[in-house]
Amino acid sequence: MNWKIVDSEYLSKHQYFTARKDKCETTTGKIIEEYFVVELPVSVCAVAITKENEVLMVKQYRHPIKKEILELPGGFVDKNELPQTAMLRELAEETGYSFSSCIELGKVAANPGVLDNYTYFYLAEGGVKTGEQQLDPNEDIIVEKITVDELKSALVENKIEQSLHANCIFYALQKMGLLK
């Protein structure tokens, strides 16, 4: 049921943002002259719970929406890196914490009409502070600790603005038996 790519042209090639224009032929023979695809690396995010049962959240400015928001730790998977390895790396880099378990909860495609990547969701538990943040040059992240109940309230009250993170929180709370 895949479409045949008749022609493809890259409009932008960058490590974190590659855009291309495809000319496609559908399975019924219809020609789609312009189909735009944004290529992104696979990404990860996690509900990260410390040994003290605190949820680690990260507050950072998001330029596309011109707002500072509270999110889950996460980021892009490096080339040839496993998603779980990337998640543990991102947790250490963004929070300075290491975790005794990191369970995959699933993966979703954020917007498969235009984006080609998936985001893997994790529940990380048993977190202990083992170092300092190791942030990328474009990151300015503040770590905040909230309770599991506060996390649940934020989800059900629609206060989690990053949609992929809201999905991850839903699956984590469900895995923990806190949502039915």
Tab-separated table of C-alpha atoms in Angstrom:
chain	number	residue	atom	x	y	z
A	1	MET	CA	0.000	0.000	0.000
A	2	ASN	CA	3.078	2.278	-0.122
A	3	TRP	CA	3.227	5.163	-2.516
A	4	LYS	CA	6.030	5.196	-5.070
A	5	ILE	CA	8.355	8.192	-4.864
A	6	VAL	CA	8.774	9.406	-8.439
A	7	ASP	CA	11.061	12.322	-7.578
A	8	SER	CA	12.476	13.837	-4.396
A	9	GLU	CA	14.194	17.153	-3.709
A	10	TYR	CA	15.738	18.336	-0.436
A	11	LEU	CA	14.750	21.876	0.513
A	12	SER	CA	16.785	21.969	3.746
A	13	LYS	CA	19.343	19.607	5.261
A	14	HIS	CA	20.251	20.115	8.901
A	15	GLN	CA	21.043	17.781	11.777
A	16	TYR	CA	17.686	18.508	13.448
A	17	PHE	CA	15.567	19.713	10.548
A	18	THR	CA	15.558	18.275	7.071
A	19	ALA	CA	12.724	19.056	4.690
A	20	ARG	CA	12.071	17.477	1.341
A	21	LYS	CA	9.508	17.698	-1.441
A	22	ASP	CA	8.422	14.374	-2.931
A	23	LYS	CA	6.484	13.681	-6.094
A	24	CYS	CA	4.526	10.498	-5.433
A	25	GLU	CA	2.388	7.999	-7.278
A	26	THR	CA	-0.392	6.449	-5.197
A	27	THR	CA	-1.394	2.788	-5.411
A	28	THR	CA	-4.265	3.839	-7.713
A	29	GLY	CA	-1.878	5.637	-10.082
A	30	LYS	CA	-2.734	9.191	-9.002
A	31	ILE	CA	0.228	11.578	-9.086
A	32	ILE	CA	0.788	13.831	-6.057
A	33	GLU	CA	2.973	16.625	-7.437
A	34	GLU	CA	4.141	18.020	-4.079
A	35	TYR	CA	4.168	16.169	-0.771
A	36	PHE	CA	6.294	17.839	1.889
A	37	VAL	CA	8.067	15.755	4.527
A	38	VAL	CA	10.042	16.963	7.524
A	39	GLU	CA	12.706	14.458	8.543
A	40	LEU	CA	13.584	14.448	12.246
A	41	PRO	CA	15.670	12.091	14.359
A	42	VAL	CA	13.852	9.628	16.609
A	43	SER	CA	13.146	11.228	19.989
A	44	VAL	CA	12.563	10.050	23.560
A	45	CYS	CA	10.949	11.332	26.742
A	46	ALA	CA	10.325	9.884	30.193
A	47	VAL	CA	8.336	10.277	33.328
A	48	ALA	CA	11.321	10.226	35.695
A	49	ILE	CA	10.656	9.338	39.332
A	50	THR	CA	13.284	9.641	42.053
A	51	LYS	CA	13.828	7.231	44.949
A	52	GLU	CA	11.940	9.805	47.048
A	53	ASN	CA	8.931	9.393	44.701
A	54	GLU	CA	9.348	12.869	43.188
A	55	VAL	CA	8.780	13.445	39.478
A	56	LEU	CA	11.578	15.329	37.720
A	57	MET	CA	10.294	17.900	35.267
A	58	VAL	CA	12.291	20.350	33.178
A	59	LYS	CA	11.331	23.967	32.593
A	60	GLN	CA	12.672	25.576	29.454
A	61	TYR	CA	11.897	28.264	26.924
A	62	ARG	CA	10.440	26.994	23.646
A	63	HIS	CA	11.086	29.578	20.961
A	64	PRO	CA	8.502	28.369	18.385
A	65	ILE	CA	5.686	29.079	20.886
A	66	LYS	CA	7.607	31.919	22.601
A	67	LYS	CA	6.959	30.536	26.044
A	68	GLU	CA	8.651	28.796	28.946
A	69	ILE	CA	6.907	25.490	29.669
A	70	LEU	CA	7.204	22.540	32.028
A	71	GLU	CA	8.115	19.333	30.207
A	72	LEU	CA	9.490	15.852	30.695
A	73	PRO	CA	13.203	15.229	30.226
A	74	GLY	CA	13.988	13.973	26.750
A	75	GLY	CA	15.593	14.639	23.427
A	76	PHE	CA	16.854	13.174	20.190
A	77	VAL	CA	18.385	9.738	19.724
A	78	ASP	CA	21.904	9.927	18.283
A	79	LYS	CA	22.807	7.951	15.161
A	80	ASN	CA	23.395	4.252	16.011
A	81	GLU	CA	22.118	4.802	19.580
A	82	LEU	CA	19.311	2.710	21.042
A	83	PRO	CA	16.295	4.721	22.254
A	84	GLN	CA	16.610	3.433	25.849
A	85	THR	CA	20.311	4.330	25.919
A	86	ALA	CA	19.441	7.797	24.611
A	87	MET	CA	16.780	8.195	27.294
A	88	LEU	CA	19.191	7.355	30.108
A	89	ARG	CA	21.770	9.721	28.584
A	90	GLU	CA	19.234	12.541	28.281
A	91	LEU	CA	18.112	12.025	31.889
A	92	ALA	CA	21.696	12.313	33.113
A	93	GLU	CA	22.454	15.324	30.896
A	94	GLU	CA	19.293	17.287	31.663
A	95	THR	CA	18.774	16.404	35.331
A	96	GLY	CA	22.029	14.992	36.730
A	97	TYR	CA	20.118	11.876	37.863
A	98	SER	CA	20.682	8.185	37.124
A	99	PHE	CA	17.851	5.650	37.259
A	100	SER	CA	17.706	2.012	38.355
A	101	SER	CA	14.985	1.137	35.823
A	102	CYS	CA	13.802	2.541	32.520
A	103	ILE	CA	10.758	0.781	31.068
A	104	GLU	CA	9.598	1.423	27.517
A	105	LEU	CA	5.922	2.357	27.424
A	106	GLY	CA	5.505	2.567	23.649
A	107	LYS	CA	6.086	4.904	20.745
A	108	VAL	CA	3.984	7.292	18.683
A	109	ALA	CA	4.289	9.311	15.501
A	110	ALA	CA	3.587	12.931	16.453
A	111	ASN	CA	2.261	14.058	13.091
A	112	PRO	CA	2.707	11.378	10.395
A	113	GLY	CA	1.110	13.640	7.796
A	114	VAL	CA	4.287	15.710	7.674
A	115	LEU	CA	6.860	14.349	10.197
A	116	ASP	CA	8.713	11.076	9.624
A	117	ASN	CA	9.911	10.290	13.154
A	118	TYR	CA	8.670	8.446	16.212
A	119	THR	CA	8.958	9.335	19.886
A	120	TYR	CA	9.594	6.556	22.413
A	121	PHE	CA	8.044	6.874	25.874
A	122	TYR	CA	9.633	5.639	29.101
A	123	LEU	CA	8.946	5.338	32.789
A	124	ALA	CA	12.230	5.766	34.677
A	125	GLU	CA	12.224	4.946	38.382
A	126	GLY	CA	14.668	4.912	41.276
A	127	GLY	CA	16.397	8.141	40.329
A	128	VAL	CA	19.345	9.360	42.386
A	129	LYS	CA	21.428	12.493	41.888
A	130	THR	CA	24.783	11.344	40.520
A	131	GLY	CA	26.133	14.448	38.808
A	132	GLU	CA	25.485	17.887	37.420
A	133	GLN	CA	23.584	18.866	34.305
A	134	GLN	CA	25.541	18.582	31.056
A	135	LEU	CA	23.467	20.842	28.811
A	136	ASP	CA	23.810	21.485	25.105
A	137	PRO	CA	24.807	25.070	24.163
A	138	ASN	CA	21.200	25.901	23.187
A	139	GLU	CA	19.683	24.494	26.404
A	140	ASP	CA	18.814	26.478	29.514
A	141	ILE	CA	16.948	23.988	31.675
A	142	ILE	CA	15.663	24.291	35.231
A	143	VAL	CA	14.852	20.996	36.970
A	144	GLU	CA	11.682	21.036	39.066
A	145	LYS	CA	10.362	18.314	41.340
A	146	ILE	CA	6.645	17.654	41.668
A	147	THR	CA	4.562	14.901	43.217
A	148	VAL	CA	2.951	12.133	41.217
A	149	ASP	CA	-0.435	13.588	42.201
A	150	GLU	CA	0.606	16.998	40.839
A	151	LEU	CA	1.689	15.324	37.599
A	152	LYS	CA	-1.672	13.561	37.315
A	153	SER	CA	-3.525	16.830	37.985
A	154	ALA	CA	-1.454	18.664	35.383
A	155	LEU	CA	-2.362	16.020	32.815
A	156	VAL	CA	-6.100	15.871	33.492
A	157	GLU	CA	-6.332	19.688	33.767
A	158	ASN	CA	-4.663	20.071	30.348
A	159	LYS	CA	-1.631	21.908	31.765
A	160	ILE	CA	0.965	19.830	29.899
A	161	GLU	CA	1.476	21.822	26.711
A	162	GLN	CA	3.901	19.493	24.963
A	163	SER	CA	1.555	16.933	23.365
A	164	LEU	CA	4.035	14.070	23.163
A	165	HIS	CA	4.835	14.537	26.840
A	166	ALA	CA	1.137	14.468	27.713
A	167	ASN	CA	0.919	11.113	25.916
A	168	CYS	CA	3.942	9.794	27.808
A	169	ILE	CA	2.473	10.907	31.131
A	170	PHE	CA	-0.824	9.185	30.295
A	171	TYR	CA	0.925	5.875	29.551
A	172	ALA	CA	3.189	6.151	32.611
A	173	LEU	CA	0.282	6.856	34.971
A	174	GLN	CA	-1.620	3.978	33.399
A	175	LYS	CA	1.395	1.654	33.858
A	176	MET	CA	1.582	2.762	37.507
A	177	GLY	CA	-2.106	1.918	37.980
A	178	LEU	CA	-3.104	5.544	38.546
A	179	LEU	CA	-5.318	5.902	35.459
A	180	LYS	CA	-7.924	3.487	34.230
